[in-house]
mmCIF file of C-alpha atoms in Angstrom:
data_model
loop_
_atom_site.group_PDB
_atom_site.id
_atom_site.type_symbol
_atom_site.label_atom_id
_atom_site.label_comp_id
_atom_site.label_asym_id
_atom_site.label_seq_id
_atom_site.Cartn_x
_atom_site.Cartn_y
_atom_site.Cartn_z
ATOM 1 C CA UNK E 349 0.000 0.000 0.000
ATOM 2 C CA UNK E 350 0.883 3.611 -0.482
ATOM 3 C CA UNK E 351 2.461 6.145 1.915
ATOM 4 C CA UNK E 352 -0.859 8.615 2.364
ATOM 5 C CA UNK E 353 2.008 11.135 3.083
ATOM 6 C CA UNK E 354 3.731 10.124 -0.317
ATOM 7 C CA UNK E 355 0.376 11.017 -2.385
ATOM 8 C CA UNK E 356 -0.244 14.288 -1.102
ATOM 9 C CA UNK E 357 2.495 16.272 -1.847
ATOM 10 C CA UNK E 358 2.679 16.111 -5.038
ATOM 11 C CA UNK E 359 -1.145 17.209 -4.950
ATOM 12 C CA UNK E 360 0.054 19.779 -2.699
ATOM 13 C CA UNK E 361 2.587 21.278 -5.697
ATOM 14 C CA UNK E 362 0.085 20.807 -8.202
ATOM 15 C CA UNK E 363 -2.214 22.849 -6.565
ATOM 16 C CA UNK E 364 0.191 25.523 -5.592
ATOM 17 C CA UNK E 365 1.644 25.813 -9.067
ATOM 18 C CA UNK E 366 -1.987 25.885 -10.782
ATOM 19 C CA UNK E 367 -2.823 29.382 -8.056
ATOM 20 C CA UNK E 368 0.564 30.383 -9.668
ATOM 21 C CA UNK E 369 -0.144 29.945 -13.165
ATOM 22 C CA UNK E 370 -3.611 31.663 -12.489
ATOM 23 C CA UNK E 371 -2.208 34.648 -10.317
ATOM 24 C CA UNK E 372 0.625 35.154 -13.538
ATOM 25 C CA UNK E 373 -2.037 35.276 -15.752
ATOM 26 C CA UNK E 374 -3.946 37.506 -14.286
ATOM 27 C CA UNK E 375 -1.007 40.100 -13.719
ATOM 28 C CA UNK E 376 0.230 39.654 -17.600
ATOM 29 C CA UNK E 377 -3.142 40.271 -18.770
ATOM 30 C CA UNK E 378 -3.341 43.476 -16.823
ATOM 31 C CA UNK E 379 0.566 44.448 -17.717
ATOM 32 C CA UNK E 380 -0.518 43.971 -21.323
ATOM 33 C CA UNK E 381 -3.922 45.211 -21.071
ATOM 34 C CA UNK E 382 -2.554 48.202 -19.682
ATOM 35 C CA UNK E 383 0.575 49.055 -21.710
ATOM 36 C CA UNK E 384 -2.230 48.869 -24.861
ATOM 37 C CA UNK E 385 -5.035 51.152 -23.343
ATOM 38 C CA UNK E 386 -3.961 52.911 -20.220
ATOM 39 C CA UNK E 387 -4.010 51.337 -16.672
ATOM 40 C CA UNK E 388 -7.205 54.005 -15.770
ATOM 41 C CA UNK E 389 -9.056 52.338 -18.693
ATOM 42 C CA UNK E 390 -8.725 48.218 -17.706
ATOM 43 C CA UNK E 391 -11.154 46.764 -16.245
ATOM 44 C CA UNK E 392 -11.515 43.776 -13.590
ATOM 45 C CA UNK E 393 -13.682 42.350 -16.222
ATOM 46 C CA UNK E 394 -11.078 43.144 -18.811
ATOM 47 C CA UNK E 395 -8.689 41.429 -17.219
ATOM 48 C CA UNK E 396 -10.380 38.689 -15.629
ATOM 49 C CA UNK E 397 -11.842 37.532 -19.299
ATOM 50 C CA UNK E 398 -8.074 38.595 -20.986
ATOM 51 C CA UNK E 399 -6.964 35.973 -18.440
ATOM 52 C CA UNK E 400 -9.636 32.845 -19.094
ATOM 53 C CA UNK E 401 -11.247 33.500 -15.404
ATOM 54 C CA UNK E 402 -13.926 34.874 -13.555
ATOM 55 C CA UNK E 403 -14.200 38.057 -11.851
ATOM 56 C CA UNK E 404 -15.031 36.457 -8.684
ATOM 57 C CA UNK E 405 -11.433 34.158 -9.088
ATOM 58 C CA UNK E 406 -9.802 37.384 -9.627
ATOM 59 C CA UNK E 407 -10.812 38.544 -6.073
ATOM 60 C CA UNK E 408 -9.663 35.205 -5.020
ATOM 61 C CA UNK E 409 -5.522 36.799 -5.683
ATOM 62 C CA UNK E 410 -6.106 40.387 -5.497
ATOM 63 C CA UNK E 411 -8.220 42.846 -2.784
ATOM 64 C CA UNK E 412 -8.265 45.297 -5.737
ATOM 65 C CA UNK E 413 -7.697 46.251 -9.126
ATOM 66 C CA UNK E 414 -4.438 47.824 -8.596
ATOM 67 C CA UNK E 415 -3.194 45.473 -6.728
ATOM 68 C CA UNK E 416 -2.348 43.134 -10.283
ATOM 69 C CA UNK E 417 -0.618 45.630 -11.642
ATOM 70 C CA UNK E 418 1.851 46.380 -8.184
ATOM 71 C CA UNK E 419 4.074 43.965 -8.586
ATOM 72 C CA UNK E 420 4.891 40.970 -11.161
ATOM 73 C CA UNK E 421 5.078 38.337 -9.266
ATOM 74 C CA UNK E 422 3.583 39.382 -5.461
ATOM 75 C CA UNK E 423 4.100 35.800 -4.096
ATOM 76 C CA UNK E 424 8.194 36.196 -5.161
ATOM 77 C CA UNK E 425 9.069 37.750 -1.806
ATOM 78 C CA UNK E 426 7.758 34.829 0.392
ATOM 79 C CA UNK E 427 9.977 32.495 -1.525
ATOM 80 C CA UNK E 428 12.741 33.946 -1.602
ATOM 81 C CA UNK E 429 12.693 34.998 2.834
ATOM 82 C CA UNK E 430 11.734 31.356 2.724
ATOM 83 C CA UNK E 431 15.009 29.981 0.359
ATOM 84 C CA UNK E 432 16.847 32.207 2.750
ATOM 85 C CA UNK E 433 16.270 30.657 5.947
ATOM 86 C CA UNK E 434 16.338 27.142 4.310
ATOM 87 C CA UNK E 435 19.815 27.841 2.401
ATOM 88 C CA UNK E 436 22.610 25.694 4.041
ATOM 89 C CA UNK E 437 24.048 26.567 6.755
ATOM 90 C CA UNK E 438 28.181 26.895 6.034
ATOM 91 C CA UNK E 439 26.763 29.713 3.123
ATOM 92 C CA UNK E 440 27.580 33.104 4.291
ATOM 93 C CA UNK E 441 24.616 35.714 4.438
ATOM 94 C CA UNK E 442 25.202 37.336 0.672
ATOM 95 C CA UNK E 443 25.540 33.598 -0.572
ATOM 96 C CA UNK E 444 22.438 32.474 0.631
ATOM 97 C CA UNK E 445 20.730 35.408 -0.317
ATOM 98 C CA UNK E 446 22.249 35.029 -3.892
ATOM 99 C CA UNK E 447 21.141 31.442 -3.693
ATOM 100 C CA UNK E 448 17.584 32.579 -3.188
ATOM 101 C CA UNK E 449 17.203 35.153 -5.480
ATOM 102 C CA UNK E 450 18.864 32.815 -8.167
ATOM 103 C CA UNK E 451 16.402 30.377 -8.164
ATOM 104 C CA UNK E 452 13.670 33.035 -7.644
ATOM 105 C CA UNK E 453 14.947 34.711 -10.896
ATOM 106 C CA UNK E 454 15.145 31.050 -13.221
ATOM 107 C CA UNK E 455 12.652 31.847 -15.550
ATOM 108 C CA UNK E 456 13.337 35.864 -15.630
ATOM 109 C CA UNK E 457 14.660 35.225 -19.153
ATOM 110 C CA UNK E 458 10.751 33.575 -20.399
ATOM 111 C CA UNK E 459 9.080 36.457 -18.818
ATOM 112 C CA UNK E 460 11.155 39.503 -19.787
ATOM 113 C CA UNK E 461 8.503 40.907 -21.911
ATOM 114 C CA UNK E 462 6.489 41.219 -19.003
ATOM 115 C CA UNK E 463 8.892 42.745 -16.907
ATOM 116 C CA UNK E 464 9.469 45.405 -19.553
ATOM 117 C CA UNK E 465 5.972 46.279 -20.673
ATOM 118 C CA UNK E 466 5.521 46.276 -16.545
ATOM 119 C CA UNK E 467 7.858 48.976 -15.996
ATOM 120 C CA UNK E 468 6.492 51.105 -19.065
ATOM 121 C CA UNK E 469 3.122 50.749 -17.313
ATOM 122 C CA UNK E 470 4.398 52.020 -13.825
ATOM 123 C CA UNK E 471 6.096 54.804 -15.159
ATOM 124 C CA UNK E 472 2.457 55.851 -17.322
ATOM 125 C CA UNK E 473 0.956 55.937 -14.006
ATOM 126 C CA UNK E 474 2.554 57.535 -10.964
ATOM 127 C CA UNK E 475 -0.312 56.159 -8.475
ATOM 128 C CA UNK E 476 0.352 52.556 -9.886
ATOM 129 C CA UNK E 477 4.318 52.981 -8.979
ATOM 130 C CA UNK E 478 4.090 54.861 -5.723
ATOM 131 C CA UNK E 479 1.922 51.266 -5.112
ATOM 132 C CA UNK E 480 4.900 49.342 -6.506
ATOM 133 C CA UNK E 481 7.165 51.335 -4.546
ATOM 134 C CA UNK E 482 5.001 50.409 -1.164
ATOM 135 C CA UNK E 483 5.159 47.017 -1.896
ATOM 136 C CA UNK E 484 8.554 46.758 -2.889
ATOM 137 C CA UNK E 485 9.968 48.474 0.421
ATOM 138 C CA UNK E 486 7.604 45.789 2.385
ATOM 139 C CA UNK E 487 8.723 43.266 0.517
ATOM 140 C CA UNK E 488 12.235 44.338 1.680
ATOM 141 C CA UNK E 489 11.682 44.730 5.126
ATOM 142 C CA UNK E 490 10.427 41.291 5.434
ATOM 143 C CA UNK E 491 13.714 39.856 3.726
ATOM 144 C CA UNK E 492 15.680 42.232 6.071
ATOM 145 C CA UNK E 493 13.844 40.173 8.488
ATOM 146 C CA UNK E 494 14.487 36.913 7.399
ATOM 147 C CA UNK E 495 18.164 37.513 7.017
ATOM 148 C CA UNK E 496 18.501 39.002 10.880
ATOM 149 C CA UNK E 497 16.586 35.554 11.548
ATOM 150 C CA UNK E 498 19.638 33.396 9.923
ATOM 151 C CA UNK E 499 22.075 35.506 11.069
ATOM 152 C CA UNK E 500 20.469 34.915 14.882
ATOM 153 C CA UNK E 501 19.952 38.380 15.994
ATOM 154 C CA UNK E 502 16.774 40.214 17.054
ATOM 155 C CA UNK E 503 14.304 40.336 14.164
ATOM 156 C CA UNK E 504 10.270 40.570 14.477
ATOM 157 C CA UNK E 505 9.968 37.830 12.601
ATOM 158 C CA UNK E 506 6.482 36.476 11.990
ATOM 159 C CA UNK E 507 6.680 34.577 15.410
ATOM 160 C CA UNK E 508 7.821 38.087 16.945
ATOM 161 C CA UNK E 509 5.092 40.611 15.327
ATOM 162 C CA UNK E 510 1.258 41.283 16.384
ATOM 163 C CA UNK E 511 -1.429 42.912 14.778
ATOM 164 C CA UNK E 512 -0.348 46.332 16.258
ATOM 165 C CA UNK E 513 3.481 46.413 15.477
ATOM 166 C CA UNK E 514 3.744 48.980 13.071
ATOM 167 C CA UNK E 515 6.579 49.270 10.258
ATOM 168 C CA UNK E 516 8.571 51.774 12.055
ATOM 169 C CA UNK E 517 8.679 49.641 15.080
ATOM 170 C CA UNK E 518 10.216 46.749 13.101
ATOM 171 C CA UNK E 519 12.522 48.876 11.165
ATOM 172 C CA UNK E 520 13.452 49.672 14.339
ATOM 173 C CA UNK E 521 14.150 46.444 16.215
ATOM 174 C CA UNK E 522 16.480 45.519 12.964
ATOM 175 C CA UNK E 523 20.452 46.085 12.992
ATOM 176 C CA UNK E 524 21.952 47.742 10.158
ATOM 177 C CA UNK E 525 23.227 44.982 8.703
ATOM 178 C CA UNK E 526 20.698 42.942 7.231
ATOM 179 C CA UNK E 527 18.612 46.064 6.390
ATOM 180 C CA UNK E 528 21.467 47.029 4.356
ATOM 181 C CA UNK E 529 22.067 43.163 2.936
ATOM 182 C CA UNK E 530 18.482 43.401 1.658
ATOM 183 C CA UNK E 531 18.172 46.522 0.098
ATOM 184 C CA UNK E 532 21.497 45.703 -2.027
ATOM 185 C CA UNK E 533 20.140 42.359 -2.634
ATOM 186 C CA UNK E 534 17.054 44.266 -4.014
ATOM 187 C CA UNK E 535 19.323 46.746 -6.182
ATOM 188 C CA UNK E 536 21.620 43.757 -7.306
ATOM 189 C CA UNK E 537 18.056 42.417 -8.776
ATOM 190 C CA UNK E 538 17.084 45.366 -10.456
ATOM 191 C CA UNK E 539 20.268 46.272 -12.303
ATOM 192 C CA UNK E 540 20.861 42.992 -13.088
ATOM 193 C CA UNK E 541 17.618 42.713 -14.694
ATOM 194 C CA UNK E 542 17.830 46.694 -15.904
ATOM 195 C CA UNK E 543 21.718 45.621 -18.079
ATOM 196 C CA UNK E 544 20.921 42.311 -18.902
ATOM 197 C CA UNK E 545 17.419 43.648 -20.591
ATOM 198 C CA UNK E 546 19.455 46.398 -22.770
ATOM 199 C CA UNK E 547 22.170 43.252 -23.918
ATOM 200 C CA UNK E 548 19.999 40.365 -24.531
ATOM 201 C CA UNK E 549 22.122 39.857 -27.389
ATOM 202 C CA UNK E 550 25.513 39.563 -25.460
ATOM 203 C CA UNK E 551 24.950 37.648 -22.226
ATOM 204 C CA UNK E 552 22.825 35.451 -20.427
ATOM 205 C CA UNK E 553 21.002 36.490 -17.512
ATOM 206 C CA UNK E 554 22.210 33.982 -15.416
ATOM 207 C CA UNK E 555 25.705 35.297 -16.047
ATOM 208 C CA UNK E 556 24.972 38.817 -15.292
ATOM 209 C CA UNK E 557 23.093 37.932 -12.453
ATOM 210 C CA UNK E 558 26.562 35.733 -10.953
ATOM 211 C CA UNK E 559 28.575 38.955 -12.209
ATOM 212 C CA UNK E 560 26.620 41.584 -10.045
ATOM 213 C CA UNK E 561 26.924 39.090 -6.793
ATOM 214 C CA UNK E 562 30.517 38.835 -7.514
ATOM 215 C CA UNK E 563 31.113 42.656 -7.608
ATOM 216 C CA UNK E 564 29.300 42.978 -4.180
ATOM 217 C CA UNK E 565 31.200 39.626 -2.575
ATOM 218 C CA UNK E 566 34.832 41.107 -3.727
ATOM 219 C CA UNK E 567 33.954 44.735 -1.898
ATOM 220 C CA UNK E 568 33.149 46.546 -5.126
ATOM 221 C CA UNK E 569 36.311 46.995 -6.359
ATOM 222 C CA UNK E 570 37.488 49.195 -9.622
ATOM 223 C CA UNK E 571 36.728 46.555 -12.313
ATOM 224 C CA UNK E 572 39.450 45.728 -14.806
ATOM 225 C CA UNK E 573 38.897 46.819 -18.273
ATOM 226 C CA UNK E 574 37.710 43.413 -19.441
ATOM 227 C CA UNK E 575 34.677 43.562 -17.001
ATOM 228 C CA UNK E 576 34.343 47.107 -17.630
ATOM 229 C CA UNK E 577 34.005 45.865 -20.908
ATOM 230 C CA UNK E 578 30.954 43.165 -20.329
#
C-alpha cells in the first residue's frame, strides 16, 4: 500500500503551481492590457476575461484592481525569505541570499517581456508605482527580516510581530546589517535585470546575475577593463 504522506504532496505542488499559473495570468493580462489602453481604462472584467477567469477568481488573488498591476510576481518575496532561511548553513549571508534570489529569478529570461511592458506601465501611471514602490519596500523589510533571523539576531519575525506592530517599530528592532544586505540584494536584482534587458544579445542572464553578486562579494572593487568591458 501507499504512503498517504507520499500522495499528497505532489497534490500539494500541483495545486500551488496551478494558483501560480492563475495569479501570472492575471497580472500579464493586466501588464498587457494596460501598456495597450492605459491602466485608468482596464477593467476587472477586462482582465479577468483577458486571463480565461472569472471576476469572482480574480478577487480570489487580489483585494483590488491595482493590486495586479503592483508587482509581477507578489508571491516572489515569500519564496525567496523562505530559500533564505532554508539555504545551508556553512553559506555566508550574501551567498544564501544570492542562492535565493537565483532560483527566484530562473525563468526571468521567459518572462522579460512582461517585466518590460511592466515597468512602461508604472512609469504611465505615478499612483500605480508609488503602489509598486510600497510594496517593494515591504517586501524588503520582510527579507531584512528573514536575514537578521539566519544571522540569529533580534528580528520581528512572523513569530515576533502582532497585529499592532507597526513598520517603524520593526525597522526599528532591525540592525543595520541585514537592512542594508536586503536593500542591495534588491538593487543587485534590479540592475541585473535593468543591463541584462538592454544586452539580450551579449549575455545570459544567469551570467549577469553571478557577475553583479561577484562585484558585491569582492567589496566593489574598480573593475578591470575586461569587465568594464561586459
Amino acid at each position: 500500500m501507499q504512503d498517504v504522506s507520499e500522495t499528497k504532496a505532489p497534490v500539494s505542488g500541483l495545486r500551488e503551481r496551478k494558483k501560480r499559473a492563475t495569479r501570472a495570468a492575471l497580472t500579464e493580462a493586466a501588464v498587457r492590457l494596460a501598456a495597450e489602453h492605459g491602466a485608468e481604462h482596464v477593467t476587472v472584467e477586462a482582465i479577468s476575461e483577458a486571463a480565461g477567469v472569472s471576476p469572482r477568481t480574480f478577487f480570489n488573488y487580489f483585494d483590488s484592481r491595482d493590486d495586479a498591476f503592483a508587482m509581477v510576481d507578489a508571491e516572489s518575496g515569500a519564496r525567496v525569505r523562505h530559500g533564505v532561511l532554508e539555504a545551508p548553513a556553512g553559506l555566508s549571508p550574501l551567498e544564501a541570499l544570492r542562492e535565493a534570489m537565483a532560483a527566484e529569478l530562473a525563468q526571468i529570461e521567459q518572462r522579460h517581456e512582461v517585466w518590460d511592458l511592466h515597468a512602461r506601465v508604472l512609469s504611465a501611471s505615478p499612483h500605480l508605482l508609488a503602489r509598486s514602490l510600497a510594496a517593494h519596500l515591504a517586501d524588503e523589510l520582510g527579507l531584512a527580516e528573514a536575514l537578521a533571523e539566519r544571522l540569529g539576531g533580534p528580528a520581528t519575525t512572523a513569530a515576533g510581530s502582532t497585529p499592532s506592530t507597526t513598520e517603524k517599530e520593526r525597522r526599528r528592532a532591525l540592525d543595520l546589517y541585514p537592512r542594508l544586505l536586503a536593500a542591495v540584494g534588491g538593487t543587485a536584482v534590479r540592475v541585473s535585470v535593468e543591463h541584462w534587458c538592454a544586452r539580450q544579445d551579449r549575455i545570459a542572464f544567469t551570467d549577469v546575475f553571478r557577475q553583479v553578486f561577484e562585484h558585491l562579494a569582492a567589496g566593489l572593487p574598480a573593475p578591470s577593463g575586461e569587465s568594464r568591458r561586459s
